PDB file of C-alpha atoms in Angstrom:
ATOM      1  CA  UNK A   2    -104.912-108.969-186.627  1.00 86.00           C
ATOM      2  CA  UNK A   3    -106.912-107.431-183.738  1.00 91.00           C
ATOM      3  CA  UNK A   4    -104.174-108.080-180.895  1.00 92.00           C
ATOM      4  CA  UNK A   5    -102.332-105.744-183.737  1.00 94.00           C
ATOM      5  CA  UNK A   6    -104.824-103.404-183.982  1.00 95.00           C
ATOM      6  CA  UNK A   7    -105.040-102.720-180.449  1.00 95.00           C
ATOM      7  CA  UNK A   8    -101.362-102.909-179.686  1.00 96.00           C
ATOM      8  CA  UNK A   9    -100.929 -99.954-182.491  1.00 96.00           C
ATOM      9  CA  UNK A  10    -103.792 -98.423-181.179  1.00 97.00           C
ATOM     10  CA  UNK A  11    -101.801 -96.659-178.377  1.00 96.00           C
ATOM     11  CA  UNK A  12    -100.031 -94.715-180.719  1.00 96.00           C
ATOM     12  CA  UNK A  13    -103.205 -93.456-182.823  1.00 96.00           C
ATOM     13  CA  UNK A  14    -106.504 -93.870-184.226  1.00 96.00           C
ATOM     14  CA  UNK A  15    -105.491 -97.054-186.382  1.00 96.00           C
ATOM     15  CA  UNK A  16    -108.151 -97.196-189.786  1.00 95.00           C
ATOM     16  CA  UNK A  17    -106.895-100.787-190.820  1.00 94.00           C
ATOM     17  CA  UNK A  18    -104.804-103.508-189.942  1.00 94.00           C
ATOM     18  CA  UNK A  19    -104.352-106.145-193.046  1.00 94.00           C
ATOM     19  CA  UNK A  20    -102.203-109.640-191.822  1.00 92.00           C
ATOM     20  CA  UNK A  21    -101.990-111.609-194.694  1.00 94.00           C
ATOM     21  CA  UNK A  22    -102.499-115.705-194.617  1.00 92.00           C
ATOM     22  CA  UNK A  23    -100.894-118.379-196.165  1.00 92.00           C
ATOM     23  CA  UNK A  24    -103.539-120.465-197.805  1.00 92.00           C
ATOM     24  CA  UNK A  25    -101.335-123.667-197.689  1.00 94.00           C
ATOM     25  CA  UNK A  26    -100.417-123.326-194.047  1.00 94.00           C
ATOM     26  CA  UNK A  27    -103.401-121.466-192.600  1.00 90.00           C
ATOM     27  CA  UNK A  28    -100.116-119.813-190.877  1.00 90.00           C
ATOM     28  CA  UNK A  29    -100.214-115.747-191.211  1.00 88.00           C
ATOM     29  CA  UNK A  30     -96.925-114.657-193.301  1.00 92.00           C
ATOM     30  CA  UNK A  31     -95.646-112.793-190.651  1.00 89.00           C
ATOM     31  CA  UNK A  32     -95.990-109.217-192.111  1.00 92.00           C
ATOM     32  CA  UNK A  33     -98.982-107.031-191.986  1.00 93.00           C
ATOM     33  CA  UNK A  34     -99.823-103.435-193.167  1.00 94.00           C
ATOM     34  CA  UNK A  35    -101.447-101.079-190.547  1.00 95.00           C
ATOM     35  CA  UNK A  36    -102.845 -97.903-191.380  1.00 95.00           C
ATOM     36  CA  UNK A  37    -103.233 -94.840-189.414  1.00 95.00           C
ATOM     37  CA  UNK A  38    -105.677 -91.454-189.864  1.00 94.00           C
ATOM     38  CA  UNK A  39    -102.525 -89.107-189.394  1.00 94.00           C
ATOM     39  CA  UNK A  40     -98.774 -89.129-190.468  1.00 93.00           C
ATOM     40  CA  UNK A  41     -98.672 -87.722-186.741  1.00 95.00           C
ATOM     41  CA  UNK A  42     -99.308 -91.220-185.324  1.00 95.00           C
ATOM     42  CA  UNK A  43     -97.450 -92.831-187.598  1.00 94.00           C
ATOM     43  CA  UNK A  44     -94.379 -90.534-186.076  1.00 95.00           C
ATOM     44  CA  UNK A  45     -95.684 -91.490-182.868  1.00 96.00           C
ATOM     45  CA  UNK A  46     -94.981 -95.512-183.348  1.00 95.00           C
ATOM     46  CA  UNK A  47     -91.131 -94.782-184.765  1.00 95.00           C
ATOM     47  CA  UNK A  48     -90.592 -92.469-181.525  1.00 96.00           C
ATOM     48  CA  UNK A  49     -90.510 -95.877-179.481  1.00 94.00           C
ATOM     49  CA  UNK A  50     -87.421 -97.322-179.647  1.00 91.00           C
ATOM     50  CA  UNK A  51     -88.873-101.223-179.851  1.00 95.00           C
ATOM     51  CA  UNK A  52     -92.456-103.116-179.933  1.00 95.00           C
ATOM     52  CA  UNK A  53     -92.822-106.443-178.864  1.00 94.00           C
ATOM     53  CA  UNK A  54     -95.896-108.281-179.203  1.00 92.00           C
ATOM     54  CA  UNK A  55     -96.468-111.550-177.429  1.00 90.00           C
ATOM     55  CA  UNK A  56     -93.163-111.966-176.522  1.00 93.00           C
ATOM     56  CA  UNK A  57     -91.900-110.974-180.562  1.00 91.00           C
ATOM     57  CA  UNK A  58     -89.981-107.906-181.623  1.00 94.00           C
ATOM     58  CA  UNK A  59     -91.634-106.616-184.498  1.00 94.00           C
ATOM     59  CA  UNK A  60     -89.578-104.780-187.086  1.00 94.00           C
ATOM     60  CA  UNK A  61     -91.414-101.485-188.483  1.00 95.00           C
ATOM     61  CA  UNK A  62     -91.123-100.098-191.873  1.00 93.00           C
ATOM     62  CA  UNK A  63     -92.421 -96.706-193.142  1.00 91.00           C
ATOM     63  CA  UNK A  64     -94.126 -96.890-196.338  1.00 86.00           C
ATOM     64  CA  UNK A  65     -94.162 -93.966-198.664  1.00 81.00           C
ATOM     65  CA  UNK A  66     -97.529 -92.012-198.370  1.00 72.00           C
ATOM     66  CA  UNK A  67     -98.475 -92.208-202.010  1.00 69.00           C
ATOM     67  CA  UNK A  68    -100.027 -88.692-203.501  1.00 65.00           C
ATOM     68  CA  UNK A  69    -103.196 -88.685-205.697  1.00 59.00           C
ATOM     69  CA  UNK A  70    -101.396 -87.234-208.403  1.00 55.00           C
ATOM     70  CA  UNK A  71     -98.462 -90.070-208.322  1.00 49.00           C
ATOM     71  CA  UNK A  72    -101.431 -92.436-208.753  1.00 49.00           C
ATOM     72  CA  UNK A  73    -102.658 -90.404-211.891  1.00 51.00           C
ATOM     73  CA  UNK A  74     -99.393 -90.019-213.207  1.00 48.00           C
ATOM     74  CA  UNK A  75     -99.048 -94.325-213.018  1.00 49.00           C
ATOM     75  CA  UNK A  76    -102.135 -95.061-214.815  1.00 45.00           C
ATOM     76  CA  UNK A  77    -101.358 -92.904-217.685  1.00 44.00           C
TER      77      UNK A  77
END
């Protein structure tokens, strides 16, 4: 998770980097979730064409920015 963090640091001020484990393998399950403080450096990481890390090209998906009120609207 930290050679992540720092990696995706370049791009912007990176709040948290989650990599999942599998408790049965001790192996991470090769997806994480990395958080940014701005959509701005979020638009900065899908400007570069491809990231590879440690020899791995890692495949980049934008999740949804969720709004308070689309949270509210769930619990109800």
């Amino acid at each position: 998770a930290e050679e992540l963090k720092e990696y995706f640091s370049q791009f912007g001020s990176v709040q948290r980097c989650q990599l999942p484990f599998d408790k049965d393998t001790g192996f991470h399950k090769r997806y994480c979730w990395i958080k940014f403080s701005t959509p701005q450096d979020v638009q900065y990481v899908f400007q570069k064409d491809s990231h590879i890390l440690e020899g791995a090209k890692l495949t980049l998906k934008q999740q949804p920015r969720r709004r308070r009120s689309q949270r509210q609207d769930r619990s109800e």
